[in-house]
Amino acid sequence: MSVGEPIVLSGHVELDEIAAASEPARSEVDAQFLESLREGDAAAFDRLVGTYANGIYALLHRLVDDAEEARDLTQETFLQAFRSIAAFRGEASLRTWLYRIAVNQARNRRRWWRRRCRDETISLDEPSGNGVPVAEGDPEQTALQRERERALHAALQALGEPFREVVVLRDIEGLSYEEIAATLEISLGTVKSRLARGRAELRRRLESSFT
């Protein structure tokens, strides 16, 4: 496996599949829906939340690695979206716009914790690592799966914030380079550089965990 290949981050199928299944085609986000959002229509906002909440929560859970924090930040993301929707002009997709808000929420929360000298990674010692259910079966295989999940999340959270963001957005959320650039407001070259470095560091940490 070369440095340029994506890291296979297993164990996150359920939320990803829910988010992917609920993601509408770009053409479905029509002008009338956007206008309803800008006018503060409650039904339109409920539709926005229903469509994107699972994907936003999954993204935030991987960025902050704590279920309660992710739930709080998901709520904050949609509150910020509600306040800012009038400024949305449709240059990027709604998902990209919401992901940008979510990433900024995660960054702000981590800065808040750092200012108070708190540990950034809160739930690495939870049995299943990221709240992902472990399949029942052979106890030895179950224990091994738990250990792999724990190592994966420890390695992911140990990455520097800029590298963790691009790895999560590309290798877990499946965004294109262009979408990541728009979400993080950086150049394509920066996306590719951070992704290569992030993958290499993540691979190095994972390999050292099992040697």
Short mmCIF file of C-alpha atoms in Angstrom, two decimals:
data_model
loop_
_atom_site.label_atom_id
_atom_site.label_comp_id
_atom_site.label_asym_id
_atom_site.label_seq_id
_atom_site.Cartn_x
_atom_site.Cartn_y
_atom_site.Cartn_z
CA MET A 1 0.00 0.00 0.00
CA SER A 2 1.48 3.32 -1.06
CA VAL A 3 1.34 6.61 0.82
CA GLY A 4 -1.10 8.00 -1.73
CA GLU A 5 -3.71 5.30 -1.15
CA PRO A 6 -6.60 5.94 1.21
CA ILE A 7 -6.59 4.48 4.68
CA VAL A 8 -9.36 1.92 5.05
CA LEU A 9 -11.22 3.07 8.13
CA SER A 10 -13.53 0.18 8.93
CA GLY A 11 -16.30 -0.01 11.46
CA HIS A 12 -18.18 3.12 10.39
CA VAL A 13 -20.63 1.70 7.86
CA GLU A 14 -23.94 2.39 9.58
CA LEU A 15 -23.84 6.19 9.87
CA ASP A 16 -22.11 6.52 6.49
CA GLU A 17 -24.82 4.49 4.77
CA ILE A 18 -27.58 6.50 6.44
CA ALA A 19 -25.95 9.76 5.39
CA ALA A 20 -25.31 8.57 1.83
CA ALA A 21 -28.86 7.31 1.47
CA SER A 22 -30.30 10.62 2.62
CA GLU A 23 -28.01 12.82 0.49
CA PRO A 24 -30.14 14.38 -2.29
CA ALA A 25 -29.01 15.01 -5.83
CA ARG A 26 -27.75 18.56 -6.34
CA SER A 27 -30.67 19.28 -8.67
CA GLU A 28 -33.14 18.46 -5.89
CA VAL A 29 -31.92 21.40 -3.84
CA ASP A 30 -34.02 23.80 -5.88
CA ALA A 31 -34.40 27.52 -5.72
CA GLN A 32 -37.78 27.27 -4.03
CA PHE A 33 -36.34 25.18 -1.18
CA LEU A 34 -33.46 27.61 -0.69
CA GLU A 35 -35.84 30.54 -0.72
CA SER A 36 -37.99 28.82 1.90
CA LEU A 37 -34.90 28.34 4.07
CA ARG A 38 -33.91 31.97 3.70
CA GLU A 39 -37.42 33.03 4.70
CA GLY A 40 -37.15 30.99 7.89
CA ASP A 41 -39.73 28.38 6.89
CA ALA A 42 -39.87 25.78 9.70
CA ALA A 43 -40.81 22.87 7.40
CA ALA A 44 -37.88 23.63 5.09
CA PHE A 45 -35.49 23.77 8.02
CA ASP A 46 -36.87 20.46 9.34
CA ARG A 47 -36.18 18.96 5.92
CA LEU A 48 -32.63 20.33 5.99
CA VAL A 49 -32.00 18.80 9.42
CA GLY A 50 -33.62 15.49 8.49
CA THR A 51 -31.52 15.21 5.35
CA TYR A 52 -28.12 16.12 6.76
CA ALA A 53 -28.14 15.53 10.54
CA ASN A 54 -26.74 11.99 10.44
CA GLY A 55 -23.89 12.96 8.14
CA ILE A 56 -23.00 16.03 10.19
CA TYR A 57 -23.06 14.03 13.41
CA ALA A 58 -20.86 11.30 11.90
CA LEU A 59 -18.34 13.90 10.71
CA LEU A 60 -18.21 15.66 14.08
CA HIS A 61 -17.95 12.39 16.00
CA ARG A 62 -14.78 11.57 14.09
CA LEU A 63 -13.32 15.03 14.53
CA VAL A 64 -13.89 15.32 18.28
CA ASP A 65 -14.17 11.59 19.17
CA ASP A 66 -16.83 12.11 21.81
CA ALA A 67 -20.51 11.28 21.30
CA GLU A 68 -21.92 13.95 23.61
CA GLU A 69 -19.66 16.64 22.16
CA ALA A 70 -20.67 15.58 18.64
CA ARG A 71 -24.37 15.82 19.51
CA ASP A 72 -23.91 19.30 20.98
CA LEU A 73 -21.88 20.46 18.00
CA THR A 74 -24.44 19.04 15.56
CA GLN A 75 -27.08 21.21 17.21
CA GLU A 76 -24.75 24.21 17.11
CA THR A 77 -24.05 23.56 13.43
CA PHE A 78 -27.72 23.71 12.50
CA LEU A 79 -28.34 26.74 14.71
CA GLN A 80 -25.50 28.52 12.93
CA ALA A 81 -26.88 27.38 9.58
CA PHE A 82 -30.30 28.77 10.49
CA ARG A 83 -28.74 32.11 11.42
CA SER A 84 -26.56 32.23 8.30
CA ILE A 85 -28.78 30.73 5.60
CA ALA A 86 -29.62 34.15 4.16
CA ALA A 87 -25.96 34.49 3.18
CA PHE A 88 -25.88 31.14 1.34
CA ARG A 89 -25.73 31.80 -2.40
CA GLY A 90 -25.38 28.27 -3.73
CA GLU A 91 -21.80 28.50 -5.02
CA ALA A 92 -21.13 25.20 -3.23
CA SER A 93 -23.56 22.40 -2.34
CA LEU A 94 -25.58 22.62 0.86
CA ARG A 95 -23.61 19.65 2.21
CA THR A 96 -20.30 21.40 1.62
CA TRP A 97 -21.62 24.57 3.25
CA LEU A 98 -22.89 22.64 6.28
CA TYR A 99 -19.65 20.67 6.56
CA ARG A 100 -17.72 23.94 6.59
CA ILE A 101 -19.83 25.16 9.50
CA ALA A 102 -19.41 21.82 11.30
CA VAL A 103 -15.62 21.79 10.89
CA ASN A 104 -15.43 25.33 12.26
CA GLN A 105 -17.60 24.31 15.21
CA ALA A 106 -15.22 21.42 15.95
CA ARG A 107 -12.19 23.71 15.66
CA ASN A 108 -13.72 26.24 18.04
CA ARG A 109 -14.59 23.58 20.59
CA ARG A 110 -11.09 22.13 20.54
CA ARG A 111 -9.59 25.59 21.01
CA TRP A 112 -11.95 26.10 23.95
CA TRP A 113 -10.72 22.89 25.56
CA ARG A 114 -7.06 23.76 24.94
CA ARG A 115 -7.47 27.15 26.59
CA ARG A 116 -8.62 25.36 29.70
CA CYS A 117 -5.81 22.81 29.57
CA ARG A 118 -8.21 19.94 29.04
CA ASP A 119 -7.40 16.68 27.25
CA GLU A 120 -8.49 16.92 23.60
CA THR A 121 -9.39 13.26 23.25
CA ILE A 122 -12.09 12.37 25.71
CA SER A 123 -13.37 8.91 24.82
CA LEU A 124 -10.43 6.86 23.55
CA ASP A 125 -10.78 4.46 26.46
CA GLU A 126 -14.37 3.55 25.67
CA PRO A 127 -14.63 -0.17 24.89
CA SER A 128 -15.73 0.23 21.29
CA GLY A 129 -13.62 3.29 20.50
CA ASN A 130 -16.19 5.41 18.66
CA GLY A 131 -19.55 4.10 19.77
CA VAL A 132 -19.55 1.66 16.83
CA PRO A 133 -21.15 -1.65 17.76
CA VAL A 134 -18.82 -4.63 17.58
CA ALA A 135 -20.23 -7.68 15.87
CA GLU A 136 -20.98 -10.64 18.09
CA GLY A 137 -19.11 -13.85 17.48
CA ASP A 138 -15.83 -15.43 18.44
CA PRO A 139 -14.58 -13.71 21.63
CA GLU A 140 -11.01 -13.61 20.35
CA GLN A 141 -12.06 -11.93 17.11
CA THR A 142 -14.29 -9.51 19.01
CA ALA A 143 -11.40 -8.53 21.27
CA LEU A 144 -9.13 -8.06 18.25
CA GLN A 145 -11.72 -5.89 16.52
CA ARG A 146 -12.09 -3.74 19.61
CA GLU A 147 -8.33 -3.31 19.82
CA ARG A 148 -8.14 -2.30 16.16
CA GLU A 149 -10.93 0.23 16.63
CA ARG A 150 -9.20 1.67 19.69
CA ALA A 151 -5.88 1.91 17.83
CA LEU A 152 -7.54 3.53 14.83
CA HIS A 153 -9.22 6.24 16.87
CA ALA A 154 -6.15 6.89 18.94
CA ALA A 155 -4.09 7.28 15.75
CA LEU A 156 -6.71 9.47 14.09
CA GLN A 157 -7.05 11.76 17.09
CA ALA A 158 -3.25 12.00 17.39
CA LEU A 159 -3.01 13.58 13.95
CA GLY A 160 -2.61 17.32 13.78
CA GLU A 161 -5.96 19.02 13.25
CA PRO A 162 -5.37 20.08 9.60
CA PHE A 163 -4.36 16.53 8.62
CA ARG A 164 -7.15 14.83 10.59
CA GLU A 165 -9.73 17.04 8.88
CA VAL A 166 -8.69 16.16 5.35
CA VAL A 167 -8.31 12.43 6.12
CA VAL A 168 -11.79 12.31 7.67
CA LEU A 169 -13.38 14.31 4.86
CA ARG A 170 -11.71 12.29 2.10
CA ASP A 171 -11.29 8.74 3.39
CA ILE A 172 -14.38 8.52 5.62
CA GLU A 173 -16.86 11.06 4.29
CA GLY A 174 -15.83 10.53 0.67
CA LEU A 175 -15.71 14.18 -0.38
CA SER A 176 -13.88 15.06 -3.56
CA TYR A 177 -10.71 17.16 -3.45
CA GLU A 178 -12.74 20.10 -4.76
CA GLU A 179 -15.38 19.69 -2.04
CA ILE A 180 -12.71 19.49 0.65
CA ALA A 181 -11.04 22.62 -0.68
CA ALA A 182 -14.39 24.43 -0.57
CA THR A 183 -15.24 23.09 2.89
CA LEU A 184 -11.91 24.04 4.46
CA GLU A 185 -11.39 27.10 2.24
CA ILE A 186 -7.93 26.00 1.12
CA SER A 187 -6.36 25.31 -2.26
CA LEU A 188 -6.44 21.95 -4.06
CA GLY A 189 -2.68 21.71 -3.67
CA THR A 190 -2.98 22.16 0.08
CA VAL A 191 -5.69 19.48 0.23
CA LYS A 192 -3.49 16.97 -1.58
CA SER A 193 -0.42 17.82 0.48
CA ARG A 194 -2.24 17.53 3.82
CA LEU A 195 -3.94 14.32 2.72
CA ALA A 196 -0.65 12.68 1.74
CA ARG A 197 0.99 13.69 5.01
CA GLY A 198 -2.03 12.74 7.08
CA ARG A 199 -2.30 9.30 5.49
CA ALA A 200 1.39 8.66 5.92
CA GLU A 201 1.32 9.65 9.59
CA LEU A 202 -1.85 7.68 10.26
CA ARG A 203 -0.37 4.60 8.61
CA ARG A 204 2.83 4.99 10.62
CA ARG A 205 0.92 5.21 13.89
CA LEU A 206 -1.28 2.24 13.04
CA GLU A 207 1.70 0.11 12.07
CA SER A 208 3.52 0.98 15.30
CA SER A 209 0.42 -0.01 17.28
CA PHE A 210 0.58 -3.58 16.03
CA THR A 211 4.35 -4.19 16.11
#
